[in-house]
Short mmCIF file of N, CA, C and O and ligand atoms in Angstrom, two decimals:
data_model
loop_
_atom_site.label_atom_id
_atom_site.label_comp_id
_atom_site.label_asym_id
_atom_site.label_seq_id
_atom_site.Cartn_x
_atom_site.Cartn_y
_atom_site.Cartn_z
N UNK I 1 0.59 0.03 -10.78
CA UNK I 1 1.52 -0.98 -10.27
C UNK I 1 1.99 -1.92 -11.35
O UNK I 1 3.08 -2.45 -11.29
N UNK I 2 1.15 -2.13 -12.38
CA UNK I 2 1.51 -3.13 -13.39
C UNK I 2 2.46 -2.57 -14.45
O UNK I 2 2.96 -3.32 -15.26
N UNK I 3 2.71 -1.28 -14.42
CA UNK I 3 3.57 -0.67 -15.44
C UNK I 3 4.86 -0.18 -14.77
O UNK I 3 4.88 0.88 -14.14
N UNK I 4 5.93 -0.97 -14.89
CA UNK I 4 7.15 -0.64 -14.15
C UNK I 4 7.78 0.67 -14.64
O UNK I 4 8.38 1.41 -13.87
N UNK I 5 7.61 0.97 -15.92
CA UNK I 5 8.17 2.22 -16.44
C UNK I 5 7.41 3.41 -15.84
O UNK I 5 8.01 4.42 -15.45
N UNK I 6 6.09 3.27 -15.74
CA UNK I 6 5.30 4.34 -15.11
C UNK I 6 5.68 4.48 -13.64
O UNK I 6 5.81 5.59 -13.12
N UNK I 7 5.88 3.35 -12.97
CA UNK I 7 6.31 3.39 -11.56
C UNK I 7 7.61 4.16 -11.43
O UNK I 7 7.78 4.98 -10.53
N UNK I 8 8.55 3.86 -12.36
CA UNK I 8 9.85 4.52 -12.29
C UNK I 8 9.70 6.03 -12.49
O UNK I 8 10.26 6.84 -11.74
N UNK I 9 8.90 6.42 -13.49
CA UNK I 9 8.71 7.85 -13.77
C UNK I 9 8.01 8.55 -12.60
O UNK I 9 8.36 9.67 -12.23
N UNK I 10 6.99 7.90 -12.04
CA UNK I 10 6.27 8.50 -10.91
C UNK I 10 7.20 8.68 -9.71
O UNK I 10 7.14 9.69 -9.02
N UNK I 11 8.05 7.67 -9.48
CA UNK I 11 9.00 7.77 -8.35
C UNK I 11 9.97 8.92 -8.59
O UNK I 11 10.28 9.70 -7.68
N UNK I 12 10.42 9.05 -9.85
CA UNK I 12 11.35 10.13 -10.20
C UNK I 12 10.67 11.50 -9.99
O UNK I 12 11.26 12.42 -9.41
N UNK I 13 9.42 11.62 -10.46
CA UNK I 13 8.69 12.88 -10.32
C UNK I 13 8.47 13.19 -8.84
O UNK I 13 8.58 14.35 -8.41
N UNK I 14 8.20 12.16 -8.05
CA UNK I 14 8.00 12.37 -6.61
C UNK I 14 9.29 12.85 -5.96
O UNK I 14 9.26 13.72 -5.08
N UNK I 15 10.43 12.29 -6.40
CA UNK I 15 11.72 12.73 -5.85
C UNK I 15 11.91 14.23 -6.05
O UNK I 15 12.36 14.94 -5.15
N UNK I 16 11.56 14.70 -7.26
CA UNK I 16 11.73 16.13 -7.57
C UNK I 16 10.81 16.97 -6.69
O UNK I 16 11.20 17.97 -6.11
N UNK I 17 9.54 16.52 -6.57
CA UNK I 17 8.57 17.27 -5.74
C UNK I 17 9.02 17.32 -4.28
O UNK I 17 8.89 18.35 -3.61
N UNK I 18 9.55 16.20 -3.80
CA UNK I 18 9.99 16.15 -2.40
C UNK I 18 11.18 17.10 -2.20
O UNK I 18 11.24 17.84 -1.21
N UNK I 19 12.12 17.08 -3.17
CA UNK I 19 13.29 17.97 -3.06
C UNK I 19 12.84 19.43 -3.05
O UNK I 19 13.35 20.25 -2.26
N UNK I 20 11.86 19.76 -3.90
CA UNK I 20 11.34 21.14 -3.93
C UNK I 20 10.69 21.50 -2.60
O UNK I 20 10.87 22.60 -2.08
N UNK I 21 9.91 20.56 -2.07
CA UNK I 21 9.23 20.82 -0.79
C UNK I 21 10.23 21.03 0.33
O UNK I 21 10.06 21.92 1.18
N UNK I 22 11.31 20.23 0.32
CA UNK I 22 12.34 20.37 1.36
C UNK I 22 12.96 21.77 1.29
O UNK I 22 13.15 22.44 2.31
N UNK I 23 13.24 22.21 0.06
CA UNK I 23 13.83 23.54 -0.10
C UNK I 23 12.89 24.62 0.42
O UNK I 23 13.32 25.56 1.09
N UNK I 24 11.60 24.48 0.13
CA UNK I 24 10.63 25.49 0.59
C UNK I 24 10.54 25.49 2.11
O UNK I 24 10.46 26.55 2.74
N UNK I 25 10.54 24.30 2.68
CA UNK I 25 10.45 24.21 4.14
C UNK I 25 11.70 24.82 4.78
O UNK I 25 11.61 25.61 5.71
N UNK I 26 12.86 24.44 4.24
CA UNK I 26 14.12 24.99 4.78
C UNK I 26 14.17 26.51 4.66
O UNK I 26 14.67 27.20 5.54
N UNK I 27 13.67 27.00 3.53
CA UNK I 27 13.68 28.45 3.29
C UNK I 27 12.51 29.17 3.94
O UNK I 27 12.36 30.37 3.79
N UNK I 28 11.66 28.41 4.63
CA UNK I 28 10.45 28.96 5.27
C UNK I 28 9.61 29.76 4.28
O UNK I 28 9.11 30.84 4.58
N UNK I 29 9.52 29.21 3.06
CA UNK I 29 8.73 29.87 2.01
C UNK I 29 7.28 29.42 2.15
O UNK I 29 7.00 28.21 2.17
N UNK I 30 6.36 30.35 2.27
CA UNK I 30 4.94 29.99 2.43
C UNK I 30 4.18 30.28 1.14
O UNK I 30 4.63 31.05 0.30
N UNK I 31 3.02 29.67 0.98
CA UNK I 31 2.21 29.91 -0.21
C UNK I 31 1.32 28.71 -0.50
O UNK I 31 1.30 27.75 0.25
N UNK I 32 0.60 28.78 -1.61
CA UNK I 32 -0.28 27.69 -2.04
C UNK I 32 0.44 26.92 -3.14
O UNK I 32 0.60 27.42 -4.25
N UNK I 33 0.93 25.73 -2.84
CA UNK I 33 1.76 25.00 -3.80
C UNK I 33 1.07 23.76 -4.36
O UNK I 33 1.65 23.01 -5.12
N UNK I 34 -0.18 23.52 -3.98
CA UNK I 34 -0.89 22.35 -4.46
C UNK I 34 -1.27 22.54 -5.92
O UNK I 34 -2.11 23.37 -6.26
N UNK I 35 -0.65 21.76 -6.81
CA UNK I 35 -0.91 21.95 -8.25
C UNK I 35 -2.19 21.24 -8.69
O UNK I 35 -2.77 21.56 -9.69
N UNK I 36 -2.59 20.23 -7.94
CA UNK I 36 -3.77 19.47 -8.34
C UNK I 36 -5.01 20.04 -7.66
O UNK I 36 -5.14 19.95 -6.45
N UNK I 37 -5.89 20.60 -8.43
CA UNK I 37 -7.13 21.15 -7.88
C UNK I 37 -8.28 20.20 -8.22
O UNK I 37 -8.32 19.63 -9.29
N UNK I 38 -9.18 20.05 -7.31
CA UNK I 38 -10.33 19.19 -7.60
C UNK I 38 -11.39 19.39 -6.55
O UNK I 38 -11.18 20.13 -5.58
N UNK I 39 -12.53 18.75 -6.73
CA UNK I 39 -13.61 18.91 -5.75
C UNK I 39 -13.21 18.24 -4.43
O UNK I 39 -12.44 17.29 -4.42
N UNK I 40 -13.74 18.72 -3.31
CA UNK I 40 -13.45 18.05 -2.04
C UNK I 40 -14.04 16.65 -2.06
O UNK I 40 -15.19 16.46 -2.44
N UNK I 41 -13.25 15.65 -1.71
CA UNK I 41 -13.72 14.27 -1.81
C UNK I 41 -13.77 13.58 -0.45
O UNK I 41 -14.05 12.39 -0.39
N UNK I 42 -13.48 14.30 0.59
CA UNK I 42 -13.34 13.70 1.91
C UNK I 42 -14.41 12.70 2.29
O UNK I 42 -14.11 11.54 2.55
N UNK I 43 -15.68 13.12 2.29
CA UNK I 43 -16.76 12.26 2.75
C UNK I 43 -16.92 11.02 1.90
O UNK I 43 -16.98 9.90 2.39
N UNK I 44 -16.97 11.22 0.58
CA UNK I 44 -17.15 10.11 -0.35
C UNK I 44 -15.94 9.19 -0.26
O UNK I 44 -16.07 7.96 -0.18
N UNK I 45 -14.77 9.79 -0.29
CA UNK I 45 -13.54 9.00 -0.24
C UNK I 45 -13.51 8.15 1.02
O UNK I 45 -13.16 6.98 0.99
N UNK I 46 -13.91 8.74 2.14
CA UNK I 46 -13.83 8.00 3.39
C UNK I 46 -14.75 6.79 3.37
O UNK I 46 -14.39 5.72 3.84
N UNK I 47 -15.94 6.94 2.78
CA UNK I 47 -16.88 5.80 2.71
C UNK I 47 -16.27 4.67 1.88
O UNK I 47 -16.35 3.49 2.25
N UNK I 48 -15.66 5.01 0.75
CA UNK I 48 -15.03 4.00 -0.12
C UNK I 48 -13.88 3.35 0.64
O UNK I 48 -13.74 2.12 0.66
N UNK I 49 -13.07 4.18 1.27
CA UNK I 49 -11.90 3.67 2.01
C UNK I 49 -12.35 2.75 3.14
O UNK I 49 -11.80 1.67 3.34
N UNK I 50 -13.37 3.19 3.86
CA UNK I 50 -13.83 2.41 5.01
C UNK I 50 -14.34 1.04 4.57
O UNK I 50 -14.09 0.03 5.23
N UNK I 51 -15.01 1.00 3.44
CA UNK I 51 -15.50 -0.27 2.93
C UNK I 51 -14.33 -1.14 2.45
O UNK I 51 -14.29 -2.35 2.68
N UNK I 52 -13.35 -0.48 1.80
CA UNK I 52 -12.20 -1.23 1.26
C UNK I 52 -11.34 -1.83 2.36
O UNK I 52 -10.62 -2.79 2.13
N UNK I 53 -11.42 -1.27 3.57
CA UNK I 53 -10.57 -1.75 4.66
C UNK I 53 -11.00 -3.11 5.21
O UNK I 53 -10.34 -3.66 6.08
N UNK I 54 -12.09 -3.65 4.70
CA UNK I 54 -12.57 -4.93 5.24
C UNK I 54 -11.60 -6.05 4.88
O UNK I 54 -11.35 -6.32 3.70
N UNK I 55 -11.07 -6.71 5.88
CA UNK I 55 -10.01 -7.69 5.65
C UNK I 55 -10.53 -8.99 5.03
O UNK I 55 -9.73 -9.81 4.59
N UNK I 56 -11.84 -9.16 4.99
CA UNK I 56 -12.36 -10.39 4.38
C UNK I 56 -12.05 -10.44 2.88
O UNK I 56 -12.18 -11.50 2.25
N UNK I 57 -11.61 -9.33 2.31
CA UNK I 57 -11.28 -9.31 0.88
C UNK I 57 -9.90 -9.90 0.59
O UNK I 57 -9.54 -10.10 -0.56
N UNK I 58 -9.11 -10.14 1.63
CA UNK I 58 -7.79 -10.75 1.43
C UNK I 58 -7.91 -12.27 1.31
O UNK I 58 -8.69 -12.90 2.02
N UNK I 59 -7.08 -12.81 0.40
CA UNK I 59 -7.02 -14.27 0.24
C UNK I 59 -5.55 -14.69 0.19
O UNK I 59 -4.70 -13.92 -0.27
N UNK I 60 -5.26 -15.90 0.65
CA UNK I 60 -3.89 -16.43 0.61
C UNK I 60 -3.85 -17.59 -0.36
O UNK I 60 -4.68 -18.50 -0.30
N UNK I 61 -2.86 -17.58 -1.21
CA UNK I 61 -2.72 -18.67 -2.19
C UNK I 61 -1.85 -19.79 -1.63
O UNK I 61 -1.11 -19.60 -0.66
N UNK I 62 -1.91 -20.92 -2.29
CA UNK I 62 -1.16 -22.11 -1.83
C UNK I 62 0.35 -21.90 -1.86
O UNK I 62 1.10 -22.65 -1.24
N UNK I 63 0.81 -20.93 -2.62
CA UNK I 63 2.26 -20.68 -2.73
C UNK I 63 2.86 -20.14 -1.43
O UNK I 63 4.08 -20.07 -1.29
N UNK I 64 2.02 -19.77 -0.47
CA UNK I 64 2.51 -19.24 0.83
C UNK I 64 3.45 -20.25 1.50
O UNK I 64 3.15 -21.43 1.59
N UNK I 65 4.60 -19.75 1.96
CA UNK I 65 5.59 -20.62 2.60
C UNK I 65 5.60 -20.45 4.12
O UNK I 65 6.48 -20.98 4.81
N UNK I 66 4.66 -19.65 4.64
CA UNK I 66 4.54 -19.51 6.10
C UNK I 66 5.68 -18.75 6.75
O UNK I 66 5.99 -18.98 7.92
N UNK I 67 6.31 -17.82 6.01
CA UNK I 67 7.47 -17.10 6.56
C UNK I 67 7.07 -16.09 7.64
O UNK I 67 7.89 -15.68 8.45
N UNK I 68 5.81 -15.65 7.62
CA UNK I 68 5.33 -14.74 8.66
C UNK I 68 5.64 -13.27 8.42
O UNK I 68 5.32 -12.42 9.27
N UNK I 69 6.25 -12.94 7.26
CA UNK I 69 6.58 -11.54 7.01
C UNK I 69 5.35 -10.64 6.96
O UNK I 69 5.38 -9.50 7.39
N UNK I 70 4.26 -11.17 6.42
CA UNK I 70 3.03 -10.37 6.32
C UNK I 70 2.57 -9.94 7.71
O UNK I 70 2.24 -8.76 7.93
N UNK I 71 2.58 -10.87 8.65
CA UNK I 71 2.16 -10.54 10.03
C UNK I 71 3.15 -9.57 10.66
O UNK I 71 2.76 -8.61 11.33
N UNK I 72 4.43 -9.79 10.41
CA UNK I 72 5.47 -8.93 11.00
C UNK I 72 5.36 -7.50 10.47
O UNK I 72 5.56 -6.53 11.19
N UNK I 73 5.05 -7.37 9.18
CA UNK I 73 5.02 -6.05 8.56
C UNK I 73 3.72 -5.29 8.76
O UNK I 73 3.66 -4.10 8.48
N UNK I 74 2.67 -5.96 9.19
CA UNK I 74 1.37 -5.28 9.32
C UNK I 74 1.45 -4.24 10.44
O UNK I 74 1.73 -4.58 11.59
N UNK I 75 1.19 -2.98 10.12
CA UNK I 75 1.33 -1.92 11.13
C UNK I 75 0.23 -1.92 12.19
O UNK I 75 0.36 -1.24 13.21
N UNK I 76 -0.86 -2.65 11.94
CA UNK I 76 -1.97 -2.62 12.90
C UNK I 76 -2.26 -4.00 13.49
O UNK I 76 -3.32 -4.23 14.07
N UNK I 77 -1.31 -4.92 13.34
CA UNK I 77 -1.44 -6.27 13.90
C UNK I 77 -2.75 -6.94 13.50
O UNK I 77 -3.42 -7.58 14.32
N UNK I 78 -3.09 -6.78 12.22
CA UNK I 78 -4.34 -7.38 11.75
C UNK I 78 -4.16 -8.83 11.30
O UNK I 78 -5.12 -9.52 11.02
N UNK I 79 -2.88 -9.27 11.22
CA UNK I 79 -2.61 -10.62 10.72
C UNK I 79 -1.91 -11.44 11.80
O UNK I 79 -0.98 -10.97 12.44
N UNK I 80 -2.35 -12.67 11.94
CA UNK I 80 -1.65 -13.63 12.81
C UNK I 80 -1.32 -14.86 11.96
O UNK I 80 -2.10 -15.22 11.08
N UNK I 81 -0.20 -15.47 12.25
CA UNK I 81 0.14 -16.71 11.58
C UNK I 81 -0.47 -17.86 12.36
O UNK I 81 -0.16 -18.04 13.54
N UNK I 82 -1.35 -18.60 11.72
CA UNK I 82 -1.97 -19.76 12.38
C UNK I 82 -1.75 -20.98 11.49
O UNK I 82 -2.07 -20.94 10.29
N UNK I 83 -1.16 -22.02 12.04
CA UNK I 83 -0.80 -23.20 11.25
C UNK I 83 0.00 -22.81 10.01
O UNK I 83 -0.25 -23.30 8.90
N UNK I 84 0.93 -21.88 10.21
CA UNK I 84 1.85 -21.43 9.16
C UNK I 84 1.13 -20.73 7.99
O UNK I 84 1.66 -20.70 6.87
N UNK I 85 -0.06 -20.20 8.24
CA UNK I 85 -0.75 -19.43 7.21
C UNK I 85 -1.26 -18.13 7.85
O UNK I 85 -1.69 -18.13 9.01
N UNK I 86 -1.24 -17.03 7.10
CA UNK I 86 -1.76 -15.78 7.65
C UNK I 86 -3.29 -15.81 7.80
O UNK I 86 -3.98 -16.31 6.90
N UNK I 87 -3.73 -15.31 8.93
CA UNK I 87 -5.17 -15.19 9.17
C UNK I 87 -5.42 -13.75 9.60
O UNK I 87 -4.71 -13.22 10.47
N UNK I 88 -6.40 -13.11 8.97
CA UNK I 88 -6.72 -11.73 9.33
C UNK I 88 -7.64 -11.76 10.55
O UNK I 88 -8.76 -12.26 10.48
N UNK I 89 -7.13 -11.27 11.65
CA UNK I 89 -7.84 -11.39 12.92
C UNK I 89 -8.60 -10.11 13.28
O UNK I 89 -9.26 -10.06 14.32
N UNK I 90 -8.49 -9.10 12.44
CA UNK I 90 -9.29 -7.89 12.66
C UNK I 90 -10.22 -7.71 11.47
O UNK I 90 -9.87 -8.06 10.34
N UNK I 91 -11.39 -7.17 11.75
CA UNK I 91 -12.39 -7.00 10.70
C UNK I 91 -11.95 -5.97 9.66
O UNK I 91 -12.22 -6.09 8.47
N UNK I 92 -11.25 -4.93 10.14
CA UNK I 92 -10.75 -3.88 9.24
C UNK I 92 -9.27 -3.66 9.51
O UNK I 92 -8.79 -3.92 10.61
N UNK I 93 -8.57 -3.14 8.49
CA UNK I 93 -7.16 -2.81 8.68
C UNK I 93 -6.89 -1.45 8.06
O UNK I 93 -7.80 -0.76 7.64
N UNK I 94 -5.62 -1.09 7.98
CA UNK I 94 -5.26 0.24 7.46
C UNK I 94 -5.18 0.27 5.94
O UNK I 94 -5.02 1.33 5.35
N UNK I 95 -5.29 -0.89 5.30
CA UNK I 95 -5.21 -1.02 3.84
C UNK I 95 -3.93 -0.42 3.27
O UNK I 95 -3.92 0.21 2.22
N UNK I 96 -2.83 -0.63 3.96
CA UNK I 96 -1.55 -0.13 3.44
C UNK I 96 -1.01 -1.04 2.34
O UNK I 96 -0.17 -0.65 1.55
N UNK I 97 -1.49 -2.28 2.31
CA UNK I 97 -1.10 -3.31 1.33
C UNK I 97 0.36 -3.76 1.44
O UNK I 97 0.91 -4.35 0.52
N UNK I 98 0.98 -3.47 2.59
CA UNK I 98 2.35 -3.97 2.80
C UNK I 98 2.37 -5.49 2.76
O UNK I 98 3.31 -6.09 2.22
N UNK I 99 1.36 -6.14 3.31
CA UNK I 99 1.33 -7.61 3.32
C UNK I 99 1.36 -8.14 1.89
O UNK I 99 2.12 -9.06 1.57
N UNK I 100 0.57 -7.56 1.03
CA UNK I 100 0.47 -8.02 -0.35
C UNK I 100 1.75 -7.74 -1.13
O UNK I 100 2.30 -8.61 -1.80
N UNK I 101 2.27 -6.54 -1.01
CA UNK I 101 3.42 -6.15 -1.84
C UNK I 101 4.74 -6.67 -1.30
O UNK I 101 5.71 -6.78 -2.05
N UNK I 102 4.80 -7.00 -0.01
CA UNK I 102 6.07 -7.46 0.56
C UNK I 102 6.16 -8.98 0.69
O UNK I 102 7.18 -9.50 1.12
N UNK I 103 5.12 -9.68 0.34
CA UNK I 103 5.17 -11.14 0.44
C UNK I 103 6.19 -11.69 -0.56
O UNK I 103 6.11 -11.39 -1.75
N UNK I 104 7.15 -12.49 -0.11
CA UNK I 104 8.19 -12.98 -1.03
C UNK I 104 7.65 -13.90 -2.12
O UNK I 104 8.32 -14.14 -3.12
N UNK I 105 6.47 -14.45 -1.92
CA UNK I 105 5.87 -15.35 -2.91
C UNK I 105 4.67 -14.75 -3.63
O UNK I 105 4.00 -15.44 -4.40
N UNK I 106 4.36 -13.49 -3.34
CA UNK I 106 3.16 -12.84 -3.91
C UNK I 106 1.94 -13.74 -3.68
O UNK I 106 1.14 -13.98 -4.59
N UNK I 107 1.82 -14.25 -2.46
CA UNK I 107 0.75 -15.20 -2.15
C UNK I 107 -0.53 -14.52 -1.67
O UNK I 107 -1.55 -15.18 -1.55
N UNK I 108 -0.45 -13.23 -1.35
CA UNK I 108 -1.64 -12.54 -0.83
C UNK I 108 -2.29 -11.75 -1.95
O UNK I 108 -1.62 -11.01 -2.67
N UNK I 109 -3.58 -11.94 -2.09
CA UNK I 109 -4.35 -11.18 -3.07
C UNK I 109 -5.48 -10.46 -2.36
O UNK I 109 -5.93 -10.89 -1.29
N UNK I 110 -5.91 -9.38 -2.98
CA UNK I 110 -7.00 -8.58 -2.42
C UNK I 110 -8.04 -8.40 -3.52
O UNK I 110 -7.78 -7.78 -4.55
N UNK I 111 -9.21 -8.99 -3.32
CA UNK I 111 -10.22 -8.95 -4.37
C UNK I 111 -9.76 -9.70 -5.61
O UNK I 111 -8.91 -10.59 -5.54
N UNK I 112 -10.29 -9.28 -6.76
CA UNK I 112 -10.04 -10.06 -7.98
C UNK I 112 -8.94 -9.47 -8.87
O UNK I 112 -8.51 -10.11 -9.83
N UNK I 113 -8.49 -8.26 -8.59
CA UNK I 113 -7.64 -7.59 -9.58
C UNK I 113 -6.17 -7.45 -9.23
O UNK I 113 -5.39 -6.99 -10.05
N UNK I 114 -5.76 -7.82 -8.04
CA UNK I 114 -4.37 -7.54 -7.65
C UNK I 114 -3.38 -8.46 -8.36
O UNK I 114 -2.24 -8.07 -8.58
N UNK I 115 -3.79 -9.67 -8.69
CA UNK I 115 -2.87 -10.61 -9.32
C UNK I 115 -2.26 -10.02 -10.59
O UNK I 115 -1.06 -10.07 -10.80
N UNK I 116 -3.10 -9.43 -11.42
CA UNK I 116 -2.61 -8.94 -12.71
C UNK I 116 -1.73 -7.70 -12.57
O UNK I 116 -0.93 -7.40 -13.46
N UNK I 117 -1.86 -7.00 -11.45
CA UNK I 117 -1.07 -5.78 -11.29
C UNK I 117 0.32 -6.04 -10.72
O UNK I 117 1.19 -5.18 -10.79
N UNK I 118 0.52 -7.19 -10.11
CA UNK I 118 1.83 -7.50 -9.55
C UNK I 118 2.12 -6.74 -8.27
O UNK I 118 1.23 -6.16 -7.65
N UNK I 119 3.40 -6.74 -7.90
CA UNK I 119 3.81 -6.12 -6.64
C UNK I 119 4.65 -4.87 -6.91
O UNK I 119 5.32 -4.77 -7.93
N UNK I 120 4.62 -3.98 -5.95
CA UNK I 120 5.47 -2.79 -5.99
C UNK I 120 6.06 -2.58 -4.61
O UNK I 120 5.33 -2.57 -3.62
N UNK I 121 7.38 -2.44 -4.56
CA UNK I 121 8.03 -2.14 -3.28
C UNK I 121 8.72 -0.80 -3.39
O UNK I 121 9.54 -0.60 -4.29
N UNK I 122 8.37 0.11 -2.52
CA UNK I 122 9.01 1.42 -2.50
C UNK I 122 10.51 1.25 -2.24
O UNK I 122 10.89 0.70 -1.21
N UNK I 123 11.35 1.69 -3.18
CA UNK I 123 12.80 1.43 -3.03
C UNK I 123 13.41 2.15 -1.83
O UNK I 123 14.50 1.81 -1.41
N UNK I 124 12.70 3.12 -1.28
CA UNK I 124 13.26 3.90 -0.17
C UNK I 124 12.82 3.38 1.20
O UNK I 124 13.23 3.90 2.22
N UNK I 125 11.91 2.41 1.20
CA UNK I 125 11.38 1.94 2.49
C UNK I 125 11.94 0.56 2.81
O UNK I 125 11.84 -0.37 2.02
N UNK I 126 12.54 0.45 3.97
CA UNK I 126 13.04 -0.85 4.45
C UNK I 126 12.17 -1.27 5.63
O UNK I 126 11.97 -0.50 6.56
N UNK I 127 11.67 -2.51 5.57
CA UNK I 127 10.86 -3.00 6.68
C UNK I 127 11.60 -4.11 7.40
O UNK I 127 12.37 -4.83 6.81
S1 SF4 H 201 4.52 -13.17 3.68
FE1 SF4 H 201 3.60 -14.42 2.07
S2 SF4 H 201 4.69 -16.36 2.16
FE2 SF4 H 201 5.09 -15.31 4.08
S3 SF4 H 201 3.48 -16.06 5.47
FE3 SF4 H 201 2.71 -14.18 4.57
S4 SF4 H 201 1.55 -14.89 2.80
FE4 SF4 H 201 2.85 -16.58 3.40
S1 SF4 H 202 -3.05 -4.11 4.14
FE1 SF4 H 202 -1.59 -3.30 5.67
S2 SF4 H 202 -2.83 -2.97 7.45
FE2 SF4 H 202 -4.01 -4.34 6.13
S3 SF4 H 202 -3.51 -6.39 6.76
FE3 SF4 H 202 -2.10 -5.88 5.11
S4 SF4 H 202 -0.29 -5.04 6.16
FE4 SF4 H 202 -1.97 -5.03 7.64
#
C-alpha cells in the first residue's frame, strides 16, 4: 500500500489477468490456470484471519470529522457513529479495511503499522 508505483503495476497486472479470465470464461475454455502454487494454507490462514478480525485493534484519531462514511461503508454494520465518532459495536468484522482506506481524513488506524502505509482506494470501486 505504501508504494504507489507498485500499486499501479499490480493493478495493471490484475487488469490483464482479469481480461484473460473473461476470455477463457466466454470461450468456455477449461483447465488449470492457477500460476501460483504453494502449500495449502487454509487452516493456518483462517486462524490468523480470525484473530485479525478483532475490532478492538481499530483506533480513531482526533482528525476525525464525524462524517460517518466509515459506518456507512462497513459491509457488516460493525461501526456506529456515537457522539460524532465511530465506535466498533461488533467484536469481529470482515476486515475489509474499507473504513480505514475510505476515511477522508485517514483517521482510522489498525494496530501500529497502518499509518506508515497510507491509504489505497481501488479505482474501479465506487461506494
Ligand atoms: S470516515 Fe473518518 S472522518 Fe468520517 S467519521 Fe469515520 S473516522 Fe471520522
Ligand atoms: S474493516 Fe471493513 S468490516 Fe471491518 S469495520 Fe472496517 S469497514 Fe467494517
